[in-house]
C-alpha positions as YAML, in Angstrom:
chain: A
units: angstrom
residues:
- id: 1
  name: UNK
  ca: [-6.03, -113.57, -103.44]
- id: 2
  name: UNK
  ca: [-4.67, -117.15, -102.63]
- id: 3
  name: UNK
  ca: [-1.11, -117.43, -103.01]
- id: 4
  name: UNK
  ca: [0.48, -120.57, -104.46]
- id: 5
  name: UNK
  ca: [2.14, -121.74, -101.21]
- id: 6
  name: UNK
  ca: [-1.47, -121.61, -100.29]
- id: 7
  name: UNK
  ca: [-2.73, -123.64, -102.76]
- id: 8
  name: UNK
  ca: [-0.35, -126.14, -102.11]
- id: 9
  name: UNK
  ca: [-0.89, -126.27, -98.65]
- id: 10
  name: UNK
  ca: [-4.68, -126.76, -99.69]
- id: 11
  name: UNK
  ca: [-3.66, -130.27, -102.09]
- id: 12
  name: UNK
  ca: [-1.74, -131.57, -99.27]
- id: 13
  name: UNK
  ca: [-4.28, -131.32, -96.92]
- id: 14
  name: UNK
  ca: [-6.76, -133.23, -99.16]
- id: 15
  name: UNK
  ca: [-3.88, -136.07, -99.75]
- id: 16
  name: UNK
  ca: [-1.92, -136.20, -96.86]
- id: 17
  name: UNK
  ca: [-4.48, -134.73, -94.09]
- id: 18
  name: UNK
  ca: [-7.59, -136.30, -95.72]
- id: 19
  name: UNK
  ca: [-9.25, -133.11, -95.35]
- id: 20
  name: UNK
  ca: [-12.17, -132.66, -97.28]
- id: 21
  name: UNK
  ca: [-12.63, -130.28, -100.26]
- id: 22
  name: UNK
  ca: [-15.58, -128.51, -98.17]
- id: 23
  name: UNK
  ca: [-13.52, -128.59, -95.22]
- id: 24
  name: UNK
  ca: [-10.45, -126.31, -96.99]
- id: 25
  name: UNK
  ca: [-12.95, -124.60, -99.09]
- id: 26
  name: UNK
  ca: [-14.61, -123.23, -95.62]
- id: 27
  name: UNK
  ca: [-11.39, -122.21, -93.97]
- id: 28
  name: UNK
  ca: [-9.83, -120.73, -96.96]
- id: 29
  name: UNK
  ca: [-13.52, -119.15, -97.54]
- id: 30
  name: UNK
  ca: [-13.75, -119.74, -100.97]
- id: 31
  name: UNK
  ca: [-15.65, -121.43, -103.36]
- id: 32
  name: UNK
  ca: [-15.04, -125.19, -103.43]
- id: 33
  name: UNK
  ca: [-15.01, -125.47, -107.15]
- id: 34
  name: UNK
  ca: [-11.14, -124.04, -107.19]
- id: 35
  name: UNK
  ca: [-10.47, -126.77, -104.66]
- id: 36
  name: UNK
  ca: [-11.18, -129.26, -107.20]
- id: 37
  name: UNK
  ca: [-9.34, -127.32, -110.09]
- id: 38
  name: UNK
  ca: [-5.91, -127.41, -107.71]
- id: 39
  name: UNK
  ca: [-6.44, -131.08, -106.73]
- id: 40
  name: UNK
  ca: [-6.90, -132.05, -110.45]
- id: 41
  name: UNK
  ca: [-3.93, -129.75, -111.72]
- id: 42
  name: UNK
  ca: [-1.70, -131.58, -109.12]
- id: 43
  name: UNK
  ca: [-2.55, -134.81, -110.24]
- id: 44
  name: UNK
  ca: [-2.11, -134.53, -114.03]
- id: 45
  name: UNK
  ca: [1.23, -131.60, -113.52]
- id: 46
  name: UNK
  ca: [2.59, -132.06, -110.16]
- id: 47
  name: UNK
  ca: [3.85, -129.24, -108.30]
- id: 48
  name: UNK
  ca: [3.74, -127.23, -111.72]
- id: 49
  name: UNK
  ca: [0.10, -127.43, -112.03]
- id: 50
  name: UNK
  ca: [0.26, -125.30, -108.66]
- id: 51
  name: UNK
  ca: [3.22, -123.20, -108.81]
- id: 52
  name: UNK
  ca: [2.88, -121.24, -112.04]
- id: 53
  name: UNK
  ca: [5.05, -118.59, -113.71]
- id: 54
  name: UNK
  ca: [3.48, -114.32, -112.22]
- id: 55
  name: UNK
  ca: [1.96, -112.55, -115.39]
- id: 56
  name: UNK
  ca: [-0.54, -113.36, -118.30]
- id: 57
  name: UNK
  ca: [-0.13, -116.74, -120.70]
- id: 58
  name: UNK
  ca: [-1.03, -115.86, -123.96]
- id: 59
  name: UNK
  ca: [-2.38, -119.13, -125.69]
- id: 60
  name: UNK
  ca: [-1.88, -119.76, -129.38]
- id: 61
  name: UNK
  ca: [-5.54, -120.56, -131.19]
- id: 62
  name: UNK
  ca: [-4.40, -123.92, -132.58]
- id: 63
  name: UNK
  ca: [-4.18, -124.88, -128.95]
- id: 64
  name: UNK
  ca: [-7.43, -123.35, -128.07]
- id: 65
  name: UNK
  ca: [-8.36, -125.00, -130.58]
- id: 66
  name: UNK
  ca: [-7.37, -128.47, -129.42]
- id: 67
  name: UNK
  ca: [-8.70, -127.59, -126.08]
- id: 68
  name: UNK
  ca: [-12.04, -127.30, -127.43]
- id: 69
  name: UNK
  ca: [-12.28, -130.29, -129.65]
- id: 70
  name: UNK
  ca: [-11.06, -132.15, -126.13]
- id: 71
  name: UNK
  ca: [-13.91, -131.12, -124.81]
- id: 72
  name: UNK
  ca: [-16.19, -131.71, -126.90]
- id: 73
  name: UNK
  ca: [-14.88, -135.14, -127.63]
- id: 74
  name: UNK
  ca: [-14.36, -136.56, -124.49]
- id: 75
  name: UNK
  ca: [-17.19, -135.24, -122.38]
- id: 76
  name: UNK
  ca: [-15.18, -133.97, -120.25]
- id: 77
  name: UNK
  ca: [-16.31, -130.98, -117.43]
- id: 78
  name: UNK
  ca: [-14.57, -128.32, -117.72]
- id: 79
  name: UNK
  ca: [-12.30, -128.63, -114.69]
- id: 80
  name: UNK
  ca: [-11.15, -131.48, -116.29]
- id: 81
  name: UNK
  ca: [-10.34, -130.44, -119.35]
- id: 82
  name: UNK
  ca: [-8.72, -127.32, -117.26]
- id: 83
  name: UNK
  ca: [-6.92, -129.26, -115.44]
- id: 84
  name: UNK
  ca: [-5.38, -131.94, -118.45]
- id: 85
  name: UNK
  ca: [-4.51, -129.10, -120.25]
- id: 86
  name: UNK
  ca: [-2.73, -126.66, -117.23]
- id: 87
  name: UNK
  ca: [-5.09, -124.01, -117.75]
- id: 88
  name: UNK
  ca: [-5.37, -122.37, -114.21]
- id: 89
  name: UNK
  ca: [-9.22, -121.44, -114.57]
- id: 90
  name: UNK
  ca: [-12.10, -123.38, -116.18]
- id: 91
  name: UNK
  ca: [-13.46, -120.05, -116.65]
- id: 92
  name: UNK
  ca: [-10.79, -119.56, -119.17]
- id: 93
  name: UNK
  ca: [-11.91, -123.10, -120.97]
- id: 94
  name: UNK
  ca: [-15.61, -121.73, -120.47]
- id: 95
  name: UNK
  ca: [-14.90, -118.60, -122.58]
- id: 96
  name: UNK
  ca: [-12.58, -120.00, -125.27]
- id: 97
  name: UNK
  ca: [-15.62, -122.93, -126.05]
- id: 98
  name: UNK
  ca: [-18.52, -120.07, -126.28]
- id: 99
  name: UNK
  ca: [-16.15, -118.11, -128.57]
- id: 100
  name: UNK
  ca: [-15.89, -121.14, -130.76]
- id: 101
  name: UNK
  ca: [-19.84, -121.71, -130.46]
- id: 102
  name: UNK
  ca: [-20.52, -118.39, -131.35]
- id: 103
  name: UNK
  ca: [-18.09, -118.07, -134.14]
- id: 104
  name: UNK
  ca: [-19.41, -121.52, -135.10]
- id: 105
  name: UNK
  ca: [-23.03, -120.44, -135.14]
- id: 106
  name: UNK
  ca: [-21.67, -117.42, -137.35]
- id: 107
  name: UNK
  ca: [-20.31, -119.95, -140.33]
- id: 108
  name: UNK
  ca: [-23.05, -121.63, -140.11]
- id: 109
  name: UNK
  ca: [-25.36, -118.92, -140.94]
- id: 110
  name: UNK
  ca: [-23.66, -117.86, -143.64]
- id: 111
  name: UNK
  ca: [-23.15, -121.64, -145.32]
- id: 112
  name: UNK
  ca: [-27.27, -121.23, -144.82]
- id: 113
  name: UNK
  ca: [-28.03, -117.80, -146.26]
- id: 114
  name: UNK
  ca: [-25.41, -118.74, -149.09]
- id: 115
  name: UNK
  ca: [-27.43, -121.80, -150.17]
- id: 116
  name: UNK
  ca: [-30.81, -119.97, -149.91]
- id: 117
  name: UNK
  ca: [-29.63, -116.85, -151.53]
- id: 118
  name: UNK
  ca: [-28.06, -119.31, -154.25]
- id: 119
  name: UNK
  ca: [-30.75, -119.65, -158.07]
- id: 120
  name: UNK
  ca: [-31.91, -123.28, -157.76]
- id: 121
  name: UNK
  ca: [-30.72, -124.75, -161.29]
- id: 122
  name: UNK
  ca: [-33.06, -126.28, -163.54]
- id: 123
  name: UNK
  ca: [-31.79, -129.15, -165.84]
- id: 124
  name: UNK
  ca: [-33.06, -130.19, -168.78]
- id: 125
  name: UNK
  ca: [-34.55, -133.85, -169.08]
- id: 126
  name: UNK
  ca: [-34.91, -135.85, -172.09]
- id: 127
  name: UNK
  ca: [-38.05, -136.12, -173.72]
...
């Protein structure tokens, strides 16, 4: 497990040392993607994008919620939207937007066997 003083030591090497994201990636040996996710949580939260609180964050929906619709909105990847919103993993962004698809997919389906389950009414026309 990286620590945070590690982390940090990883976004000033890609500001101050102009080391590459590859170039950390291979001597931390980890994937380069959570590179990225610490350079972009830096830039948009400082130091407090990188040095967070030990223990779980329990998000409220209504923010999950806005997380989404950010996403979906603006296009953004979701590192981005990971990192905008100081939520340490994209994984966690990842998850949150396939619950919402799913439990999208769910309304839907029942909107659509509603109507077709629903008698068609037949009105009466003037003669």
């Amino acid at each position: 497990m990286i620590s945070d003083e590690q982390k940090l030591a990883a976004v000033i090497a890609y500001f101050e040392e102009n080391e590459s994201t590859y170039q950390i990636a291979k001597r931390l040996q980890i994937d380069r993607h959570y590179i990225r996710l610490w350079i972009e949580l830096y830039r948009y939260h400082d130091i407090e994008g990188i040095i967070r609180p030990q223990g779980y964050t329990n998000y409220e929906d209504s923010f999950k919620i806005k997380v989404i619709q950010h996403l979906i909105e603006t296009g953004d990847s979701l590192l981005q939207t990971a990192a905008k919103f100081n939520i340490p993993s994209r994984e966690t962004v990842r998850r949150w937007k396939k619950q919402w698809m799913s439990k999208a997919g769910e309304v839907l389906y029942q909107v659509e066997k509603e109507c077709q389950s629903m008698p068609k009414k037949h009105t009466l026309r003037p003669i």
